[in-house]
Amino acid sequence: MNKIVLSTLLLSSLLGFSQEKADSTKVLKEVTVEGTRENKYKKESSTTVSKMLLKDIENPQVYNSIPANLLKEQVVTNFNDALKNATGVTRLWESTGRNGDGAEYYSMRGFSVQPTMTNGLPSLTNTTVDPINIDNIEVIKGPSGTLFGSSVISYGGLINIVTKKPHQAFGGEVSYNNGTYGSNRVTADVNLPINNKAAIRVNSAYTSEESFQDAGFSNSFFLAPSIKYDVNDKLTFLVNTEFYKNTSAKASMIFLSRYAPLSFDSMELFDKNYKRSFTSNDLTMNNNSFNMQMQALYKLSNNWTSQTVLSKSSTKTNGYYQYLWDSANGDEFTRFISKADGTFYTTDIQQNFIGDFKIGNMRNRLVAGLDYYNSRLINSGSGWVANGTVSLVNGTDTGILTQAGTDALLTGSFAGNTEATQEIMSAYVSDVLNVTNRLSVMASLRLDYFDGKASQWDAEETKGQVAVSPKFGAVYQIIENKVSLFGNYMNGFKNVAPTTVADIDGSNPRTKEFDPEQANQFEVGLKTSLYKDIISASVSYYDIRVKDRVITDPNNINNSIQGGEVESKGVEVSIVANPIKGLNVIAGFSHNEAEVTKETPGDGYLGLRPEAAGPETLVNFWANYTVTNGKLKGFGIGFGGNYASEYKTLNRANIGTFALPDYTVLNSALSYDNDKFNVSLKLNNMLNEKYYSGWSTVTPQRLRSITAGVTYKF
């Protein structure tokens, strides 16, 4: 209760051509204007959320923006710390490095989600995201299938990374960070105009760090060169590339049993083994990735812009992946290990036409587009073998944790080649009509045609599956550009693989196909931008209902039907403020209630909160004060943290419930900034709180750590 009270107190890419031109005037160095306020955490508008330029206050959809200057103040060196600034978002799983789905998993509005987009385009990864090339993170709330499709969205929302762009001003910065647990990080951000029409920008980072546990490490190198070329006043080319290489030894994931009655009733044994990784630095995973995006922006007229985009990505996974599986005796876990070897390729091609014109006296903003998406997942690693038993009671581990010994265990366990391919062709249109200066309405529609195998485990390919996804919204500005009421209906969908079914006696086996799974959201709320933009806030209530989930036929165990349902509803409050000169605040509160409302009897989920839903209540808060004049000008102090309520990482009527305790993690920062240098000191988890994340797993999180950094600007 005290933690809840404390947390409550804490709370008290470019699409348009003209926007591209505006970005060309950006400079890396911050400019301070004496005697003025600056709400520097606020992003006035986005070109990605609606695939057209819309101000936040006139957008019927909720999204959170996390700008790069906030990440600098917080000395953020990893993507998870960056997302702690988003309302209603918390991590379920750390990056596993697995092929195809090895990125971090987060919960949002009751559903799991991974970072799947860069600059509004599919950009899948098998590891984490380096923050050095981030200009802004857009956390888009709700099932956004209408504009983005099933390949990237979650029913709770999606995460879009807006990258840094080249511009016509020479400059940059070089930084070095050193911290607890052997953390070393070197970064560089350099922008170089080639001539008055072209510029290149290069962002790079090298990071090495050890674990807070007894074993584990991560070494990574990231390089992101980009180029922008203004051919003439009408045509602009933009190319973004990212190269990422990571070698790591990851702690074994600890899975509670999903198939036997739960034998744990407290956190005591997990607290006792908090600093044990159950691995060795000899068992490494290698993850390499490459992403490329090429855009051509052509101004067709004063009212219309064409955007043509090609996006390609590839990831490679090679190394050891392991996990601990509950033996259901309240003590022991069996280690299972395999040697992964796989690749994942994606291609996305989009053609968008963006218009801004009038119908009579009514402003009309429209985007119409075609989208082709193709992916290919290939796995050819070993099978799974048992490698010892771990005891939490006495701390013993009988496993072989050397590379040579593990390779000997895996001899002869080759699992064969598996492959999954998807091909999706889509057409969509979205229109925003200003009925009056204060009232606007949005109507959107998407048509998807899907072929292929969504998963490598699917026995059959889906043939010709079609999904229709609508979206509607309305905004009424009570005070023009200051206060708006909004409401939306949104749809999201997922393609469902065919399943082999049979009659109740096992006869007449056959393949049965299904319609896409559907999610529908209704949301209402209020957005404000008051007092000369000193305070920007949003309050919303949402209700998401998922239907057509494939479940076992209650009358025939050999048959599957569509009928499973989940409901997720809640409230979110987000605040970005500049109450006095030099003081900037970002805060959020969310409360979510999720429930499985229809399921096969005996599966154990009916009436319970899904395990992917995360904690019911989340609070995020950060405040930074920087002296703007006088002898102490440039000195800054920051304070904030995160609160999460109790979370049921395992929650099944036929297995049991295991809850991870609530937690409050507090952080602070000191800094000094001028035109040439920035010096910073960050203290994370000030109180050295033991806390966990999970998704039918129990994963200890990092204890107290200190990071010091220095940046040279030029």
XYZ file of C-alpha atoms in Angstrom:
714
model
C 0.000 0.000 0.000
C 2.842 2.366 0.851
C 4.327 1.768 -2.590
C 1.022 2.596 -4.229
C 0.810 5.828 -2.257
C 4.383 6.697 -3.146
C 3.757 5.984 -6.802
C 0.577 8.056 -6.777
C 2.502 10.984 -5.406
C 5.052 10.631 -8.136
C 2.369 10.981 -10.763
C 0.744 14.443 -8.788
C 8.903 9.191 -40.845
C 8.609 11.640 -42.444
C 5.723 11.371 -44.784
C 4.887 14.872 -45.946
C 7.352 16.523 -48.257
C 7.128 19.742 -46.365
C 7.994 17.880 -43.189
C 11.096 16.507 -44.871
C 12.132 20.033 -45.697
C 11.555 21.158 -42.136
C 13.832 18.419 -40.862
C 16.681 19.719 -42.982
C 17.007 22.677 -40.632
C 17.610 20.556 -37.553
C 20.912 20.897 -35.725
C 22.405 18.604 -33.176
C 23.262 21.272 -30.653
C 20.591 22.439 -28.253
C 19.776 26.155 -28.231
C 18.579 27.804 -25.041
C 16.519 30.981 -25.378
C 16.691 33.166 -22.327
C 13.416 34.009 -20.608
C 11.327 31.356 -22.402
C 9.940 28.018 -21.424
C 10.546 24.872 -23.405
C 8.328 21.778 -23.100
C 11.157 19.729 -24.543
C 9.568 16.291 -23.953
C 6.562 17.197 -26.072
C 6.157 16.107 -29.692
C 3.603 18.317 -31.374
C 2.777 15.999 -34.273
C 3.539 12.718 -36.008
C 3.618 11.567 -39.626
C 3.646 7.867 -38.695
C 0.723 7.229 -36.363
C -1.851 8.081 -39.049
C 0.499 7.869 -42.069
C -0.110 11.575 -42.565
C 0.883 14.739 -40.728
C -1.511 15.226 -37.798
C -1.114 17.146 -34.581
C -1.542 15.044 -31.478
C -4.523 17.104 -30.315
C -6.402 16.442 -33.582
C -5.572 12.718 -33.702
C -8.335 10.400 -32.387
C -5.705 7.828 -31.407
C -3.534 7.815 -28.264
C 0.219 7.538 -28.522
C 3.218 8.338 -26.311
C 6.372 9.992 -27.665
C 9.769 9.446 -26.074
C 12.238 11.980 -27.544
C 16.001 11.590 -27.814
C 16.714 14.511 -25.449
C 14.884 12.656 -22.662
C 17.025 9.568 -23.278
C 20.170 11.721 -23.010
C 19.067 13.197 -19.688
C 18.401 9.743 -18.308
C 21.712 8.361 -19.658
C 19.765 5.586 -21.384
C 21.982 2.827 -22.783
C 19.343 0.184 -23.563
C 15.882 0.037 -25.104
C 14.100 -1.258 -22.010
C 15.090 1.798 -19.977
C 13.822 4.014 -22.798
C 10.377 2.376 -22.787
C 10.014 2.925 -19.046
C 8.889 6.444 -20.028
C 5.812 5.132 -21.873
C 2.456 4.938 -20.104
C 1.194 1.418 -19.477
C 4.196 -0.460 -20.863
C 6.396 -2.960 -19.027
C 8.747 -5.720 -20.126
C 7.655 -9.364 -19.947
C 10.678 -11.083 -21.480
C 14.198 -9.909 -22.095
C 15.657 -10.585 -25.518
C 16.225 -14.314 -26.068
C 18.067 -14.028 -29.371
C 15.851 -16.708 -30.907
C 15.418 -16.628 -34.648
C 12.313 -14.747 -35.710
C 10.965 -13.734 -32.299
C 14.053 -13.124 -30.165
C 13.383 -9.442 -29.465
C 12.165 -8.230 -26.082
C 8.485 -8.750 -25.245
C 6.439 -6.031 -23.541
C 2.857 -5.848 -22.313
C 0.563 -3.066 -23.511
C -3.163 -2.779 -22.817
C -3.330 -6.418 -21.774
C -1.433 -7.976 -24.697
C 2.165 -8.829 -25.554
C 4.033 -6.707 -28.086
C 7.525 -6.502 -29.592
C 9.286 -3.539 -31.230
C 8.427 -4.282 -34.854
C 8.548 -0.975 -36.749
C 11.126 1.585 -37.824
C 9.918 4.785 -39.469
C 6.478 3.246 -39.872
C 7.767 0.183 -41.744
C 8.256 -3.457 -40.670
C 11.663 -3.891 -39.070
C 11.853 -7.130 -37.132
C 14.815 -8.053 -34.962
C 16.056 -11.077 -33.051
C 17.651 -9.092 -30.251
C 17.307 -5.609 -28.756
C 17.397 -2.078 -30.223
C 20.365 0.230 -29.696
C 19.168 3.723 -28.651
C 21.952 5.705 -30.377
C 19.992 6.092 -33.645
C 16.662 6.948 -32.007
C 15.216 10.390 -32.668
C 11.883 9.481 -31.115
C 9.988 6.393 -29.954
C 6.275 6.336 -30.727
C 4.261 3.955 -28.569
C 0.985 3.699 -30.490
C -1.945 2.420 -28.444
C -4.647 0.012 -29.576
C -4.997 -2.584 -32.380
C -3.724 -0.593 -35.364
C -4.186 -3.212 -38.061
C -5.951 -0.826 -40.457
C -2.845 1.129 -41.360
C -0.055 -1.295 -40.453
C -1.324 -4.850 -40.989
C -0.998 -8.098 -39.054
C 2.754 -8.572 -39.576
C 3.746 -5.886 -37.048
C 0.812 -5.061 -34.776
C -0.312 -6.352 -31.414
C -3.859 -6.015 -30.122
C -2.547 -3.682 -27.434
C -0.605 -1.441 -29.793
C 2.744 -1.199 -31.479
C 6.181 0.353 -31.008
C 7.625 2.522 -33.783
C 11.199 3.825 -33.791
C 11.810 7.085 -35.629
C 15.467 7.268 -36.600
C 17.759 10.271 -36.814
C 17.907 11.921 -40.248
C 20.680 13.753 -42.135
C 20.387 17.557 -42.389
C 22.215 20.572 -43.815
C 24.373 21.484 -40.815
C 27.757 20.057 -39.913
C 27.997 18.803 -36.349
C 27.932 15.896 -34.034
C 29.012 14.458 -30.729
C 31.120 11.666 -29.267
C 30.276 10.082 -25.905
C 31.774 7.629 -23.438
C 29.845 5.974 -20.586
C 31.270 3.812 -17.833
C 29.282 2.090 -15.150
C 28.613 -0.727 -12.722
C 28.937 -4.374 -13.782
C 31.748 -3.658 -16.228
C 29.656 -1.398 -18.431
C 31.536 0.478 -21.158
C 29.856 2.306 -24.018
C 31.279 4.510 -26.770
C 28.941 6.320 -29.173
C 29.265 8.759 -32.056
C 26.722 10.845 -33.967
C 28.178 12.747 -36.950
C 26.282 14.741 -39.585
C 28.137 15.914 -42.720
C 26.638 17.972 -45.562
C 28.101 16.892 -48.916
C 26.757 19.918 -50.777
C 23.632 22.073 -50.677
C 21.531 19.114 -51.853
C 22.916 16.086 -50.000
C 24.019 15.110 -46.499
C 25.096 11.971 -44.702
C 24.732 11.032 -41.052
C 26.414 8.217 -39.185
C 25.440 6.916 -35.763
C 27.526 4.239 -34.124
C 27.870 2.528 -30.749
C 30.052 -0.090 -29.098
C 28.795 -1.526 -25.814
C 30.209 -4.133 -23.461
C 28.747 -5.075 -20.111
C 28.598 -7.898 -17.632
C 25.632 -9.219 -15.682
C 24.704 -8.357 -12.098
C 24.517 -12.130 -11.645
C 27.371 -14.616 -11.344
C 27.752 -15.089 -15.120
C 26.558 -13.458 -18.306
C 27.726 -10.664 -20.592
C 26.894 -8.759 -23.762
C 29.175 -7.205 -26.403
C 27.591 -5.316 -29.274
C 28.499 -3.078 -32.196
C 25.980 -0.892 -34.013
C 26.439 1.211 -37.149
C 23.728 3.308 -38.841
C 24.768 5.361 -41.885
C 22.049 7.342 -43.681
C 21.946 9.724 -46.625
C 19.482 12.335 -47.831
C 19.511 13.808 -51.318
C 17.252 16.667 -52.430
C 17.311 16.226 -56.198
C 15.195 19.339 -56.691
C 12.311 21.169 -55.072
C 10.004 18.241 -55.787
C 12.036 15.052 -55.364
C 13.893 13.803 -52.260
C 15.646 10.476 -51.672
C 16.340 9.148 -48.161
C 18.277 5.956 -47.382
C 18.607 4.557 -43.841
C 20.730 1.518 -43.001
C 21.462 -0.261 -39.722
C 24.050 -2.945 -38.952
C 24.002 -4.679 -35.573
C 26.264 -7.395 -34.180
C 25.836 -8.847 -30.703
C 27.529 -11.648 -28.785
C 26.099 -12.519 -25.397
C 25.760 -15.127 -22.699
C 22.249 -14.906 -21.316
C 20.866 -16.154 -18.033
C 18.650 -19.210 -18.329
C 14.968 -18.359 -18.411
C 13.157 -19.951 -15.448
C 9.811 -21.423 -16.547
C 7.166 -22.439 -14.051
C 5.386 -25.619 -15.041
C 2.504 -25.174 -17.482
C 1.335 -28.780 -17.290
C 1.528 -29.852 -13.642
C 0.073 -28.359 -10.451
C 2.150 -25.432 -9.225
C 4.520 -26.438 -6.424
C 5.812 -22.959 -5.435
C 3.922 -20.750 -2.989
C 6.371 -17.879 -2.319
C 9.287 -15.900 -3.738
C 11.655 -17.107 -1.030
C 13.647 -19.581 -3.125
C 13.861 -17.207 -6.078
C 15.084 -14.386 -3.821
C 17.688 -16.781 -2.439
C 18.995 -17.432 -5.967
C 18.570 -13.849 -7.228
C 22.183 -13.451 -8.353
C 22.514 -16.877 -9.967
C 22.402 -16.946 -13.777
C 22.460 -20.739 -14.218
C 24.739 -20.382 -17.216
C 28.397 -19.756 -18.072
C 30.181 -17.251 -20.267
C 31.197 -20.167 -22.494
C 27.641 -20.662 -23.813
C 27.199 -17.713 -26.130
C 24.635 -16.546 -28.655
C 25.569 -14.547 -31.769
C 22.973 -12.240 -33.312
C 23.593 -10.218 -36.467
C 21.044 -8.006 -38.181
C 20.800 -5.664 -41.155
C 18.013 -3.198 -41.965
C 17.710 -0.912 -44.969
C 14.998 1.566 -45.903
C 14.896 3.568 -49.144
C 12.356 6.341 -49.625
C 11.489 8.499 -52.598
C 9.308 11.515 -51.791
C 7.884 13.353 -54.786
C 5.741 16.489 -54.618
C 3.098 15.875 -57.241
C 1.442 19.231 -56.628
C 0.818 21.711 -53.861
C -1.751 19.292 -52.465
C -0.352 15.828 -53.163
C 2.817 13.950 -52.262
C 3.937 10.510 -53.396
C 5.956 8.286 -51.063
C 7.601 5.144 -52.456
C 9.391 2.933 -49.932
C 11.470 -0.233 -50.036
C 12.420 -1.850 -46.731
C 14.571 -4.981 -46.346
C 15.901 -6.694 -43.248
C 17.796 -9.853 -42.397
C 18.740 -11.407 -39.077
C 21.049 -14.262 -38.220
C 20.980 -16.384 -35.062
C 23.760 -18.779 -34.086
C 24.560 -20.087 -30.639
C 23.215 -21.702 -27.500
C 19.734 -21.067 -26.182
C 18.698 -22.611 -22.870
C 15.924 -22.515 -20.307
C 15.056 -24.115 -16.975
C 11.828 -26.143 -16.790
C 9.997 -26.662 -13.511
C 10.111 -30.254 -12.236
C 6.961 -29.507 -10.206
C 8.491 -30.499 -6.874
C 8.978 -27.038 -5.376
C 12.740 -27.142 -5.851
C 14.301 -28.542 -9.022
C 14.425 -27.400 -12.633
C 15.681 -29.331 -15.644
C 17.891 -27.393 -18.056
C 17.060 -27.828 -21.735
C 19.530 -26.549 -24.286
C 19.872 -26.384 -28.058
C 22.218 -24.800 -30.561
C 20.296 -22.396 -32.736
C 21.158 -21.733 -36.371
C 18.679 -19.688 -38.346
C 18.024 -16.710 -40.586
C 15.060 -14.423 -41.077
C 14.439 -12.232 -44.136
C 11.760 -9.584 -44.675
C 10.869 -7.332 -47.576
C 8.280 -4.577 -47.557
C 7.302 -2.311 -50.455
C 4.852 0.551 -50.024
C 3.388 3.172 -52.298
C 1.510 5.961 -50.554
C -0.254 9.032 -51.875
C -0.798 11.771 -49.276
C -3.180 14.609 -49.970
C -4.176 17.815 -48.185
C -6.989 19.629 -49.993
C -10.425 21.152 -49.516
C -13.903 19.893 -50.311
C -15.866 23.104 -50.347
C -14.754 24.851 -47.168
C -13.808 21.592 -45.431
C -10.162 20.562 -45.148
C -9.534 17.003 -46.262
C -6.394 14.987 -45.474
C -6.095 11.598 -47.118
C -3.604 8.756 -47.478
C -4.102 5.880 -49.903
C -1.564 3.124 -50.213
C -0.537 -0.304 -51.449
C 1.658 -2.595 -49.339
C 3.517 -5.789 -50.248
C 5.144 -7.756 -47.417
C 7.185 -10.943 -47.681
C 9.038 -12.867 -44.985
C 11.047 -16.091 -44.878
C 12.133 -17.810 -41.665
C 14.676 -20.658 -41.841
C 15.818 -22.783 -38.883
C 18.372 -25.585 -39.064
C 19.748 -25.930 -35.535
C 19.954 -28.851 -33.154
C 17.146 -30.411 -31.194
C 16.593 -29.941 -27.468
C 18.498 -32.057 -24.950
C 18.419 -32.183 -21.163
C 21.538 -30.756 -19.544
C 21.491 -31.258 -15.809
C 19.230 -30.360 -12.911
C 19.239 -27.129 -10.906
C 18.182 -27.126 -7.259
C 16.989 -23.837 -5.740
C 17.004 -25.329 -2.238
C 20.663 -26.350 -2.010
C 22.089 -24.382 -4.957
C 23.456 -27.360 -6.894
C 23.680 -27.584 -10.677
C 24.537 -30.914 -12.376
C 24.641 -29.443 -15.875
C 27.610 -29.250 -18.246
C 28.268 -25.563 -18.845
C 31.266 -25.751 -21.157
C 30.989 -25.356 -24.909
C 32.810 -28.633 -25.612
C 30.693 -30.583 -23.128
C 27.454 -29.099 -24.439
C 28.434 -29.846 -28.048
C 29.018 -33.469 -27.035
C 25.525 -33.640 -25.533
C 24.030 -32.185 -28.724
C 25.803 -34.650 -31.036
C 23.266 -36.397 -33.217
C 20.363 -34.133 -32.187
C 19.981 -32.201 -35.449
C 16.336 -31.176 -35.663
C 16.157 -30.849 -39.447
C 15.297 -27.822 -41.495
C 12.083 -25.917 -40.877
C 10.782 -22.968 -42.818
C 7.960 -20.446 -42.659
C 7.055 -18.028 -45.437
C 4.481 -15.258 -45.594
C 3.251 -13.116 -48.448
C 0.785 -10.334 -47.718
C -0.687 -7.888 -50.231
C -2.651 -4.973 -48.848
C -4.534 -1.881 -49.894
C -5.649 0.833 -47.486
C -7.147 4.285 -47.380
C -7.585 6.751 -44.527
C -9.319 10.112 -44.606
C -9.536 12.946 -42.075
C -12.268 15.475 -42.823
C -12.542 18.777 -40.950
C -16.301 19.281 -40.831
C -15.607 22.548 -38.985
C -12.460 24.103 -37.560
C -13.165 22.208 -34.342
C -14.822 18.983 -35.506
C -12.954 16.378 -37.553
C -13.816 12.784 -38.413
C -11.578 9.934 -39.576
C -12.556 6.878 -41.636
C -10.056 4.186 -42.639
C -10.183 0.768 -44.284
C -7.628 -1.949 -45.073
C -7.888 -5.096 -47.188
C -5.296 -7.848 -46.669
C -4.661 -10.965 -48.755
C -2.487 -13.547 -46.973
C -0.681 -16.636 -48.266
C 1.861 -18.849 -46.555
C 2.790 -20.303 -43.167
C 2.727 -17.846 -40.302
C 4.849 -20.199 -38.178
C 7.514 -22.804 -38.849
C 5.390 -25.226 -36.804
C 2.352 -24.953 -39.088
C 1.660 -28.190 -40.912
C -0.164 -26.576 -43.830
C -0.005 -23.336 -45.732
C -2.879 -20.880 -45.509
C -4.349 -20.312 -48.951
C -5.957 -17.038 -49.857
C -6.961 -15.742 -46.424
C -8.626 -12.317 -46.624
C -9.023 -9.798 -43.788
C -10.896 -6.502 -43.752
C -9.920 -3.994 -41.057
C -11.860 -0.735 -40.491
C -11.055 2.269 -38.300
C -13.190 5.261 -37.341
C -12.479 8.274 -35.177
C -13.771 11.700 -34.251
C -12.227 14.723 -32.549
C -14.045 17.777 -31.229
C -11.809 20.618 -30.064
C -13.616 22.270 -27.157
C -10.940 24.963 -27.220
C -9.264 25.090 -30.616
C -5.727 23.641 -30.499
C -5.969 23.461 -26.695
C -8.584 20.920 -25.511
C -10.162 18.122 -27.523
C -12.586 15.267 -26.933
C -11.903 12.155 -29.012
C -13.279 8.722 -29.657
C -12.239 5.846 -31.881
C -13.138 2.409 -33.109
C -10.120 0.368 -34.197
C -9.580 -3.121 -35.541
C -6.640 -5.484 -35.533
C -6.306 -8.996 -36.869
C -4.006 -12.016 -37.042
C -3.913 -14.737 -39.645
C -4.704 -18.197 -38.254
C -2.926 -21.334 -39.491
C -4.898 -24.374 -40.714
C -5.308 -27.252 -38.253
C -5.758 -30.998 -38.735
C -9.110 -32.126 -37.272
C -11.054 -35.407 -37.164
C -14.359 -36.878 -36.070
C -14.846 -37.684 -32.394
C -13.693 -41.306 -32.934
C -10.540 -40.151 -34.760
C -11.797 -41.010 -38.212
C -12.025 -38.755 -41.273
C -8.847 -36.675 -40.646
C -8.808 -33.427 -42.636
C -7.332 -29.944 -42.753
C -9.547 -27.155 -41.460
C -8.948 -23.486 -42.248
C -10.068 -20.533 -40.148
C -10.913 -16.880 -40.519
C -8.434 -14.299 -39.189
C -8.602 -13.637 -35.474
C -10.129 -10.196 -34.792
C -9.683 -7.510 -32.134
C -11.988 -4.491 -31.841
C -11.349 -1.446 -29.651
C -13.657 1.345 -28.546
C -11.970 4.292 -26.858
C -12.971 7.744 -25.616
C -10.869 10.402 -23.987
C -9.599 13.948 -23.591
C -6.413 15.619 -24.839
C -5.085 18.990 -23.697
C -2.328 21.395 -24.646
C -2.822 24.263 -22.207
C -1.154 27.411 -21.015
C 1.089 28.087 -24.023
C 1.857 24.374 -24.273
C 3.142 24.255 -20.707
C 0.982 21.192 -19.983
C 0.065 18.483 -22.473
C -2.021 15.595 -21.231
C -4.327 12.803 -22.344
C -6.907 10.767 -20.430
C -8.612 7.813 -22.068
C -10.787 4.783 -21.429
C -10.543 1.799 -23.788
C -12.288 -1.537 -24.242
C -10.642 -4.173 -26.476
C -12.450 -7.390 -27.334
C -10.722 -10.234 -29.142
C -12.858 -12.874 -30.812
C -12.516 -15.830 -33.183
C -9.638 -17.384 -31.269
C -9.176 -21.039 -32.192
C -10.177 -23.354 -29.322
C -10.882 -27.057 -28.883
C -14.451 -28.086 -29.657
C -16.083 -28.895 -26.258
C -18.055 -31.667 -27.965
C -15.168 -33.170 -29.927
C -11.602 -33.213 -28.645
C -10.365 -33.917 -32.173
C -11.943 -30.780 -33.617
C -11.087 -27.088 -33.367
C -13.537 -24.197 -33.621
C -13.360 -20.425 -33.554
C -14.975 -19.028 -30.443
C -12.374 -17.997 -27.860
C -12.710 -14.457 -26.528
C -10.664 -12.042 -24.406
C -11.702 -8.655 -23.053
C -9.214 -5.993 -21.975
C -10.301 -2.597 -20.679
C -8.670 0.173 -18.757
C -7.746 3.773 -18.127
C -4.591 5.654 -19.126
C -3.346 9.094 -18.097
C -0.264 10.695 -19.691
C 1.275 14.073 -18.804
C 4.101 16.085 -20.360
C 4.699 19.418 -18.633
C 6.991 22.408 -18.286
C 5.497 24.062 -15.152
C 8.381 26.493 -14.616
C 11.344 27.508 -16.707
C 13.934 24.743 -16.665
C 11.649 22.066 -15.160
C 10.351 19.307 -17.441
C 8.107 16.422 -16.382
C 6.847 13.269 -18.073
C 4.462 10.954 -16.206
C 1.876 8.279 -16.765
C -0.669 6.128 -14.964
C -2.459 3.070 -16.314
C -4.890 0.529 -14.907
C -5.858 -2.490 -16.985
C -8.412 -5.248 -16.389
C -8.138 -8.212 -18.741
C -10.085 -11.459 -18.693
C -10.566 -14.577 -20.795
C -14.343 -14.500 -21.315
C -14.794 -17.570 -23.513
C -12.580 -20.630 -23.682
C -12.669 -24.408 -23.953
C -13.808 -25.842 -20.580
C -10.868 -27.322 -18.707
C -8.151 -25.206 -20.328
C -7.916 -23.248 -17.082
C -8.000 -19.686 -18.436
C -11.710 -18.861 -18.289
C -12.476 -15.865 -16.088
C -8.803 -15.225 -15.323
C -6.341 -12.519 -16.297
C -4.127 -13.625 -19.220
C -0.473 -14.127 -18.322
C 0.659 -11.817 -21.135
C -1.384 -8.931 -19.706
C 1.314 -7.776 -17.269
C 0.633 -5.882 -14.002
C -2.801 -4.290 -13.615
C -1.427 -0.918 -12.471
C 1.653 0.888 -13.784
C 3.083 4.323 -12.953
C 5.973 6.107 -14.657
C 7.448 9.458 -13.628
C 10.486 11.562 -14.507
C 11.295 15.186 -13.672
C 14.405 17.129 -14.628
C 15.367 20.621 -13.576
C 18.127 22.509 -15.412
C 19.397 25.903 -14.301
C 18.847 28.285 -17.230
C 20.868 31.347 -16.145
C 23.465 32.560 -13.655
C 26.701 30.955 -12.554
C 25.060 27.501 -12.314
C 23.614 27.656 -15.796
C 23.630 24.197 -17.390
C 23.541 22.194 -14.146
C 20.660 19.726 -14.012
C 19.113 17.254 -11.586
C 16.654 14.504 -12.435
C 14.505 12.145 -10.393
C 11.850 9.562 -11.165
C 10.979 5.925 -11.312
C 8.436 3.224 -12.027
C 5.792 1.386 -10.026
C 4.171 -1.919 -10.984
C 1.484 -3.746 -9.060
C 1.519 -7.456 -8.302
C 1.638 -9.533 -11.471
C 0.391 -13.101 -11.954
C 3.070 -14.571 -14.170
C 1.272 -17.947 -14.013
C -2.503 -17.849 -13.749
C -4.436 -21.023 -14.584
C -7.268 -22.685 -12.695
C -5.960 -26.179 -13.397
C -2.316 -25.362 -12.597
C -2.351 -22.594 -10.004
C -1.395 -18.942 -9.619
C 2.048 -17.544 -8.944
C 2.351 -13.803 -8.403
C 5.424 -11.631 -8.801
C 5.344 -8.944 -6.066
C 4.714 -5.267 -6.719
C 7.733 -2.991 -6.896
C 8.839 0.625 -6.923
C 12.155 1.399 -8.615
C 13.575 4.928 -8.166
C 16.272 6.589 -10.278
C 18.164 9.898 -10.162
C 20.601 11.851 -12.333
C 23.013 14.793 -12.192
C 24.360 16.617 -15.237
C 26.205 19.654 -16.520
C 25.718 20.835 -20.090
C 27.240 23.588 -22.241
C 27.935 24.187 -25.927
C 30.923 21.844 -26.009
C 30.537 19.310 -23.230
C 28.003 17.314 -21.295
C 28.871 15.457 -18.111
C 26.309 13.179 -16.473
C 25.890 10.765 -13.589
C 22.943 8.359 -13.370
C 21.894 6.172 -10.412
C 19.417 3.440 -11.328
C 17.423 1.473 -8.756
C 18.540 3.734 -5.921
C 17.017 1.560 -3.187
C 18.517 -1.657 -4.604
C 15.044 -3.144 -5.007
C 14.738 -6.829 -5.850
C 12.057 -7.141 -8.506
C 11.059 -9.534 -11.286
C 9.534 -9.691 -14.738
C 7.950 -12.736 -16.352
C 5.462 -14.447 -18.641
C 4.985 -17.846 -17.022
C 8.616 -17.184 -16.059
C 10.470 -15.672 -13.081
C 13.265 -13.328 -14.169
C 15.302 -11.211 -11.684
C 15.956 -7.634 -12.805
C 19.095 -5.550 -12.413
C 20.009 -4.239 -8.980
C 21.484 -0.817 -8.181
C 23.843 0.534 -10.840
C 25.749 3.762 -11.510
C 26.676 5.161 -14.915
C 28.929 8.160 -15.572
C 29.176 9.748 -18.989
C 30.945 12.515 -20.860
C 30.033 13.935 -24.271
C 32.054 16.192 -26.572
C 30.048 18.247 -29.087
C 31.333 19.781 -32.295
